[in-house]
PDB file of C-alpha atoms and ligand atoms in Angstrom:
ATOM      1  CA  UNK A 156     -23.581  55.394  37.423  1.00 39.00           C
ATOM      2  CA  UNK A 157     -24.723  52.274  39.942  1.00 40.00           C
ATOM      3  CA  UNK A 158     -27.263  54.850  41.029  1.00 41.00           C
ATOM      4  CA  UNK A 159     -29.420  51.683  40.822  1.00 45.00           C
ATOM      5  CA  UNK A 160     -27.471  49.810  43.586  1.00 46.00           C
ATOM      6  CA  UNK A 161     -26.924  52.817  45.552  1.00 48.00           C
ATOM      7  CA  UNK A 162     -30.278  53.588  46.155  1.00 53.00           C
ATOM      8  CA  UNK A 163     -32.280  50.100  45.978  1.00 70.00           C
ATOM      9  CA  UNK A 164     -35.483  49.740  45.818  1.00 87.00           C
ATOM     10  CA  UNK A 165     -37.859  50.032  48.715  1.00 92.00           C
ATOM     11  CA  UNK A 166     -41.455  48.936  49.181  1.00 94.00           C
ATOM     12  CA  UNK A 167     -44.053  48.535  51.439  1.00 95.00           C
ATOM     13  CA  UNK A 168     -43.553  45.588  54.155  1.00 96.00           C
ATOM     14  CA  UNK A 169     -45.410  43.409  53.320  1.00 95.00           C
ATOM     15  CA  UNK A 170     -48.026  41.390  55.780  1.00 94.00           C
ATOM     16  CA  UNK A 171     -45.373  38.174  55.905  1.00 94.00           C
ATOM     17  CA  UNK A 172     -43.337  40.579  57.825  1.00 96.00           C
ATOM     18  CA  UNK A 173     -45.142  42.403  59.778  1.00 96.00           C
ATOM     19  CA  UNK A 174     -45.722  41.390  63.367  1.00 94.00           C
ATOM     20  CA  UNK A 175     -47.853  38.265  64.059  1.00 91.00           C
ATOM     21  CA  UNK A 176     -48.399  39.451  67.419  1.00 88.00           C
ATOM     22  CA  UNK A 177     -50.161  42.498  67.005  1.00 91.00           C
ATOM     23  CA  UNK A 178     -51.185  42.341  63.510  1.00 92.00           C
ATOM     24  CA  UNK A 179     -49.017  45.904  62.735  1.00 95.00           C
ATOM     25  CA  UNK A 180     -45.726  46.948  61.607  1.00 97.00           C
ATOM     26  CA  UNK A 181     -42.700  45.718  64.063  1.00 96.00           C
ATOM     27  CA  UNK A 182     -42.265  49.435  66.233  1.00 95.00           C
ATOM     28  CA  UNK A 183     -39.142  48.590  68.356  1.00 94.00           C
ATOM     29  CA  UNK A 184     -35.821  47.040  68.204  1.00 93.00           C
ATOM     30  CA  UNK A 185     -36.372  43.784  70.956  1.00 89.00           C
ATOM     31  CA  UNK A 186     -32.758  44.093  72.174  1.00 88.00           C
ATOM     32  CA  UNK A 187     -32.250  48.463  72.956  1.00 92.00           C
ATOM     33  CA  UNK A 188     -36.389  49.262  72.287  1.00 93.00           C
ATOM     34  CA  UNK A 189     -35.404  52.010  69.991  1.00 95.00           C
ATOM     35  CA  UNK A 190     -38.100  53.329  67.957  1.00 97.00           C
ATOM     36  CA  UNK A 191     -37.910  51.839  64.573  1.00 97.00           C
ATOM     37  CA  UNK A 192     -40.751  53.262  62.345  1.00 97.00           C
ATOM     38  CA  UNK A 193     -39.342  56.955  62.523  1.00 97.00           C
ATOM     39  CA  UNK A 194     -36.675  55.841  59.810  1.00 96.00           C
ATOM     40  CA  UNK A 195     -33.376  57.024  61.417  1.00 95.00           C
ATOM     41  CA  UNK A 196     -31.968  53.602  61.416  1.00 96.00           C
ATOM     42  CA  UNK A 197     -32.188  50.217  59.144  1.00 96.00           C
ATOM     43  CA  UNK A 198     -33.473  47.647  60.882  1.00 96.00           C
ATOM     44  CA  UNK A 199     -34.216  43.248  60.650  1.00 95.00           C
ATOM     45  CA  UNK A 200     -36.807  41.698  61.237  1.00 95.00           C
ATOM     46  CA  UNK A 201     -36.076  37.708  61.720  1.00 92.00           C
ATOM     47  CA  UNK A 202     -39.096  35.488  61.706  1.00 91.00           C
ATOM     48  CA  UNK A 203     -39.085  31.759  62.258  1.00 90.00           C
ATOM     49  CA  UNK A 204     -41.992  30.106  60.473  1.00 92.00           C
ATOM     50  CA  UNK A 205     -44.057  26.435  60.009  1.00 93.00           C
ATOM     51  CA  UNK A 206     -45.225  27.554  56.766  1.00 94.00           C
ATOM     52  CA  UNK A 207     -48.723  25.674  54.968  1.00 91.00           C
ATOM     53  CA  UNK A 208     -49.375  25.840  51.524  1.00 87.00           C
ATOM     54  CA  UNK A 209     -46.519  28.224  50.906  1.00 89.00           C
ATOM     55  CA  UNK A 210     -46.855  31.299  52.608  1.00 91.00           C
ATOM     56  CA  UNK A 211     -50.450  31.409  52.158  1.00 89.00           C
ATOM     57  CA  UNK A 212     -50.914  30.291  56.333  1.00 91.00           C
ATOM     58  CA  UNK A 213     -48.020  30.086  58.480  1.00 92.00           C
ATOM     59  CA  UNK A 214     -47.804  29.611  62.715  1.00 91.00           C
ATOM     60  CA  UNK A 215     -44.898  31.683  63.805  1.00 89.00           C
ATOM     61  CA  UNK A 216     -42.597  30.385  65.751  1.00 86.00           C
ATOM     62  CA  UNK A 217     -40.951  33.658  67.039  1.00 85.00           C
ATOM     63  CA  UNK A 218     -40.673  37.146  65.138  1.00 89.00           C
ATOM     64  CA  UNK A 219     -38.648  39.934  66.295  1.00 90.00           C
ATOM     65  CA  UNK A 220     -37.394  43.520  64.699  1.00 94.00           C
ATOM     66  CA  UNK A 221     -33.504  44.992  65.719  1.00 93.00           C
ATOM     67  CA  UNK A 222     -31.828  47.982  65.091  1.00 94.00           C
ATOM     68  CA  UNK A 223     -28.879  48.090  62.898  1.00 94.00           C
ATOM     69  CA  UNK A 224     -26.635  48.789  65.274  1.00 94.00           C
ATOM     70  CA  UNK A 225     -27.918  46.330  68.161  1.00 91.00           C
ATOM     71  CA  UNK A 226     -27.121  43.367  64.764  1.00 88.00           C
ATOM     72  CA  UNK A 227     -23.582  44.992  63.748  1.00 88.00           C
ATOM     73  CA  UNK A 228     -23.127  44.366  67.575  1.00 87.00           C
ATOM     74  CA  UNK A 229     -24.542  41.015  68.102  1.00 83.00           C
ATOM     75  CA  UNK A 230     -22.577  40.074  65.168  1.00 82.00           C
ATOM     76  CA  UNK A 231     -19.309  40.974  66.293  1.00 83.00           C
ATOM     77  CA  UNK A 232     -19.847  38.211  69.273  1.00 81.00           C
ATOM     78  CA  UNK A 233     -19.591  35.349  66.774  1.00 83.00           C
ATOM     79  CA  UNK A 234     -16.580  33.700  67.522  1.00 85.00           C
ATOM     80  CA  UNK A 235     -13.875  33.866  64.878  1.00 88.00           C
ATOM     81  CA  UNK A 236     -13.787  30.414  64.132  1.00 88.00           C
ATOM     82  CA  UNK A 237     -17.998  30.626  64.127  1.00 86.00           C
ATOM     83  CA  UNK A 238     -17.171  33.100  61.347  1.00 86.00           C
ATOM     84  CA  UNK A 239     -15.022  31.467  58.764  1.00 89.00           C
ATOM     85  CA  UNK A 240     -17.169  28.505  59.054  1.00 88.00           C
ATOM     86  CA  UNK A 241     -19.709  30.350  58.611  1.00 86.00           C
ATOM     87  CA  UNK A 242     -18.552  32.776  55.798  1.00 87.00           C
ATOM     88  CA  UNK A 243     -17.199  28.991  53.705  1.00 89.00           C
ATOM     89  CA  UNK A 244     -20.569  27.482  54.123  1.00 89.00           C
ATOM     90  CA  UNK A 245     -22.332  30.461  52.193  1.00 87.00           C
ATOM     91  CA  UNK A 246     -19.988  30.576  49.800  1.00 87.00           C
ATOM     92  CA  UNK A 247     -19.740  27.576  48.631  1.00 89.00           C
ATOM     93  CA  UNK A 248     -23.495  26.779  49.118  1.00 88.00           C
ATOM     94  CA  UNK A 249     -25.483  29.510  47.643  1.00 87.00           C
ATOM     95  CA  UNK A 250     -26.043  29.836  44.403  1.00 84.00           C
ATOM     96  CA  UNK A 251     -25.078  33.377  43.410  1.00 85.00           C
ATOM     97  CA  UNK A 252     -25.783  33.145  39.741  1.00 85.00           C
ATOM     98  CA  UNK A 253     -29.072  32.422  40.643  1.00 84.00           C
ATOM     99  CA  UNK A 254     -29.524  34.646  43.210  1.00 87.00           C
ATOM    100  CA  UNK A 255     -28.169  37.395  41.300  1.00 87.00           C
ATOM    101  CA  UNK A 256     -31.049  36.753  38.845  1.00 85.00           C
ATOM    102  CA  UNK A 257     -33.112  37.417  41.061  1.00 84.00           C
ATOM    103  CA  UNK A 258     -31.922  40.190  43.150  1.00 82.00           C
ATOM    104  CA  UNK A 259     -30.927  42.643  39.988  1.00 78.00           C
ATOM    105  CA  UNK A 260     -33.959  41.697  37.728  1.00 79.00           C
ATOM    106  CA  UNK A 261     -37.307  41.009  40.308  1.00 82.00           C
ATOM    107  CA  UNK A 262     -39.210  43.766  42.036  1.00 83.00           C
ATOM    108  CA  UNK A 263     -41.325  40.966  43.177  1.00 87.00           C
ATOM    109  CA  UNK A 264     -41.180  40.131  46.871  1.00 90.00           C
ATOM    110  CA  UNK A 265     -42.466  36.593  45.961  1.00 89.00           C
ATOM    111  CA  UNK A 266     -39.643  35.411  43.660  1.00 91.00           C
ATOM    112  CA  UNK A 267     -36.796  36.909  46.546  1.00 93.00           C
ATOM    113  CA  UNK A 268     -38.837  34.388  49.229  1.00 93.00           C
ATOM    114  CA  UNK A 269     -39.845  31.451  47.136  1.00 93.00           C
ATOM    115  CA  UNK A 270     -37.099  29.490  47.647  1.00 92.00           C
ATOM    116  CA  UNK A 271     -34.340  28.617  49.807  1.00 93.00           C
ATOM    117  CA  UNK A 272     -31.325  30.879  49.869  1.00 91.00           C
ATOM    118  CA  UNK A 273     -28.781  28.188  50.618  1.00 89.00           C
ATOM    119  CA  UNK A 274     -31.090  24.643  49.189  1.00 86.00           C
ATOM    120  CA  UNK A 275     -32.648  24.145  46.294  1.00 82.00           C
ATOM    121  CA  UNK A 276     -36.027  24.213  47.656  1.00 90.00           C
ATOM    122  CA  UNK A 277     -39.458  25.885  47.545  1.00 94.00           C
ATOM    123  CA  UNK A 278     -41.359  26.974  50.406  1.00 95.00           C
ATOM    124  CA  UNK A 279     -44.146  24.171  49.219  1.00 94.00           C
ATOM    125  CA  UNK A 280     -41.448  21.388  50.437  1.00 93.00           C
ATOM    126  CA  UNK A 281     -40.541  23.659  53.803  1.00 93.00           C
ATOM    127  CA  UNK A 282     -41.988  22.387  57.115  1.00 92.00           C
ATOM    128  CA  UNK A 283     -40.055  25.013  58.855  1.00 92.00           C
ATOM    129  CA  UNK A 284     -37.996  28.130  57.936  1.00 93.00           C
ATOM    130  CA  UNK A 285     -36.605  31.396  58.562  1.00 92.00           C
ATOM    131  CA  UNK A 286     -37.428  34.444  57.063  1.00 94.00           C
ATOM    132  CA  UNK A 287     -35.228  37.608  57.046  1.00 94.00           C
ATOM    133  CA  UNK A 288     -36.043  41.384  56.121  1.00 96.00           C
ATOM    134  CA  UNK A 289     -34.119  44.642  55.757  1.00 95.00           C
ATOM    135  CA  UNK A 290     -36.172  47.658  56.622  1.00 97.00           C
ATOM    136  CA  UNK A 291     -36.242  51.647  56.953  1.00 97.00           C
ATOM    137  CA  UNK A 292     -39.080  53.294  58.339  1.00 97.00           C
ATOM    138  CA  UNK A 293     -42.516  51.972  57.187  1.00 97.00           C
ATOM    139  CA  UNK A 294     -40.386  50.552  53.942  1.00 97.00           C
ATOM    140  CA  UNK A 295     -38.651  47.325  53.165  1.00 96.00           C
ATOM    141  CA  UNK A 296     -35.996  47.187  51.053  1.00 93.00           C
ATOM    142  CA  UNK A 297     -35.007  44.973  48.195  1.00 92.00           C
ATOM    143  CA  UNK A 298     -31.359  43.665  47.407  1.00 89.00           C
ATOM    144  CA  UNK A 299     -29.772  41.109  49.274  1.00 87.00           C
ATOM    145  CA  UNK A 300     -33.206  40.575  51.294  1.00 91.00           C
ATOM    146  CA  UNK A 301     -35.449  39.518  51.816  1.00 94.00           C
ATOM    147  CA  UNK A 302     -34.522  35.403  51.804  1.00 93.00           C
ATOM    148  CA  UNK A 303     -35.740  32.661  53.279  1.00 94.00           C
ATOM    149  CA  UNK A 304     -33.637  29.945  54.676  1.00 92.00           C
ATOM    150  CA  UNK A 305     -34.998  26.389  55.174  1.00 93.00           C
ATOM    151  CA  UNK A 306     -34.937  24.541  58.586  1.00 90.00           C
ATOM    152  CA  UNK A 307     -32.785  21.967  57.103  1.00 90.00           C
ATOM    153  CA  UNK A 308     -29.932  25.033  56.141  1.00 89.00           C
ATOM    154  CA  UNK A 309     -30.236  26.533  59.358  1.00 86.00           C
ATOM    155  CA  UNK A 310     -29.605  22.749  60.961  1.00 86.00           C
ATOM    156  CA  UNK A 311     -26.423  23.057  58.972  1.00 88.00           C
ATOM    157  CA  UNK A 312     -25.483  26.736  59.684  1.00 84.00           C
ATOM    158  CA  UNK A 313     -26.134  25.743  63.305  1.00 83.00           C
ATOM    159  CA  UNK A 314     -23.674  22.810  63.504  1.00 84.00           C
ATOM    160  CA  UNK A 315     -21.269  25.361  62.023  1.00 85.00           C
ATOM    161  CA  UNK A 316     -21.416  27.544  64.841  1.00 82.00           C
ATOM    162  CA  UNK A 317     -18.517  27.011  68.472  1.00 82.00           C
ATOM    163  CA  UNK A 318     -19.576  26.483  71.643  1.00 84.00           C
ATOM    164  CA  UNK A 319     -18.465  29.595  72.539  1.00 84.00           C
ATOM    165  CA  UNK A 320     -20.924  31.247  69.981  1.00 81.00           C
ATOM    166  CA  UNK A 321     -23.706  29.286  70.745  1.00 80.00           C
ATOM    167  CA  UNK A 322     -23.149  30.524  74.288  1.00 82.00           C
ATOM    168  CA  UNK A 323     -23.387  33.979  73.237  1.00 80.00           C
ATOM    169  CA  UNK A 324     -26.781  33.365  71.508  1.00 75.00           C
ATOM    170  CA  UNK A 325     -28.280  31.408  74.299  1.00 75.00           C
ATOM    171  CA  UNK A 326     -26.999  34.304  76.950  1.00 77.00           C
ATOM    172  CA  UNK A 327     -28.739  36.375  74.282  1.00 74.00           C
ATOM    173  CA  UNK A 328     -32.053  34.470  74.685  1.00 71.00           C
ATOM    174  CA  UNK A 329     -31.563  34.416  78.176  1.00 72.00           C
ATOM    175  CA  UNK A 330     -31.763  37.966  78.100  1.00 71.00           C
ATOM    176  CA  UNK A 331     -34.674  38.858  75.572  1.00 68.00           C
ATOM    177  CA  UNK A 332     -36.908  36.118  77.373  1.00 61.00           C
ATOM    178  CA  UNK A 333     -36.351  38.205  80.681  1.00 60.00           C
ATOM    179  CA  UNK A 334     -37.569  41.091  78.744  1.00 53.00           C
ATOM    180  CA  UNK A 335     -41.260  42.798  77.488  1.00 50.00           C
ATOM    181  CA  UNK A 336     -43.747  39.606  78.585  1.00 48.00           C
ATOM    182  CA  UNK A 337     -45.222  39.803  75.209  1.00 47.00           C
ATOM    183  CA  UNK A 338     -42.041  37.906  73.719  1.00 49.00           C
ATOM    184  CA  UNK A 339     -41.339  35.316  76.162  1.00 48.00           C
ATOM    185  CA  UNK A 340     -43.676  33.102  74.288  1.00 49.00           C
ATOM    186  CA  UNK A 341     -42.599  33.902  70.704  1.00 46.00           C
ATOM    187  CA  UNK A 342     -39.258  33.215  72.264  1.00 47.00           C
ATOM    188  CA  UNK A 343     -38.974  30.016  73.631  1.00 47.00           C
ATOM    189  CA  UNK A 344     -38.097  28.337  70.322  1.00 46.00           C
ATOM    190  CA  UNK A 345     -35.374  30.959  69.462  1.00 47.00           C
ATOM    191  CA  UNK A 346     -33.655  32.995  68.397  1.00 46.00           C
ATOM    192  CA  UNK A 347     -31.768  30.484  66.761  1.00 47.00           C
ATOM    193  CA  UNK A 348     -29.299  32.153  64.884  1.00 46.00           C
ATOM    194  CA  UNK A 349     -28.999  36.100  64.222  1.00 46.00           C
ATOM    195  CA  UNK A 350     -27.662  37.224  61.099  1.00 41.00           C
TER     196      UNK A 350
HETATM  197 ZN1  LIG B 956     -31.403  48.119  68.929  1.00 80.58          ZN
END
């Protein structure tokens, strides 16, 4: 029973999220630099995107890959009141009929990215957008990602968040910009928000 849901389905990453940078799979968590691609822990990868023409051409506006544990941690710094907002905002926004379509009957990455999680839009009406992944190893995994939020959603999650939150991500910044040289660049326009 639910052996379905228990073990979803995985498949290979494909090139959207794969790093822009180097052209390969993401290889370390930005936050701890654990290894990633031996498989002993899920992992996100978090990409913010001006796509053209769909996803067929994009410019990335930063890309990073963390841990599990390093998000489950990050996570826990959202304030409280950051929280609830947050948590009423995607449930009463999202459609989860739809969704649901989409997540229990498509094996196709396409029709998980295509449109907006939280507005009714396509990537074609996009000029900006994040996209999220859930990964093991050298495998992606299907279920409740991969999504794409637009720019316009995360505008609105973002107004959402305290001042106290938004001080956590910014300290956050602060400290991944200070890190490896080859993501201050890919860095300077976020992260915006971590989830
Ligand atoms: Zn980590």
């Amino acid at each position: 029973m639910n052996s379905e849901n228990q073990n979803p389905q995985q498949v290979d990453i494909p090139k959207i999220f794969k790093c822009d940078l180097t052209g390969d799979h993401f290889d370390h968590c930005i936050h701890c630099e654990r290894e990633l691609l031996d498989g002993s822990v899920p992992y996100v990868i978090e990409k913010a995107i001006k796509p053209y023409n769909g996803y067929k051409a994009y410019s990335t506006i930063f890309e990073y890959a963390m841990c599990m544990p390093c998000a489950v941690g990050l996570r826990s710094k959202i304030s409280k009141e950051s929280m609830e907002n947050i948590n009423h905002y995607f449930s009463t926004q999202i459609n989860f009929v739809e969704r649901a379509k989409v997540t229990f009957e498509s094996e196709n990455v396409d029709d998980y990215m295509k449109q907006c999680l939280i507005k009714n839009r396509s990537i074609d009406e996009v000029n900006e957008c994040q996209i999220y992944a859930q990964c093991q190893g050298d495998k992606m995994t299907l279920g409740e990602f991969p999504y794409m939020v637009s720019g316009q959603a995360m505008d609105e999650v973002m107004d959402l968040l305290s001042q106290e939150t938004m001080d956590e991500f910014n300290d956050l910044k602060d400290e991944l910009i200070d890190g490896p040289s080859e993501f201050q660049d890919l860095l300077q326009g976020g992260p915006r928000v971590l989830i």
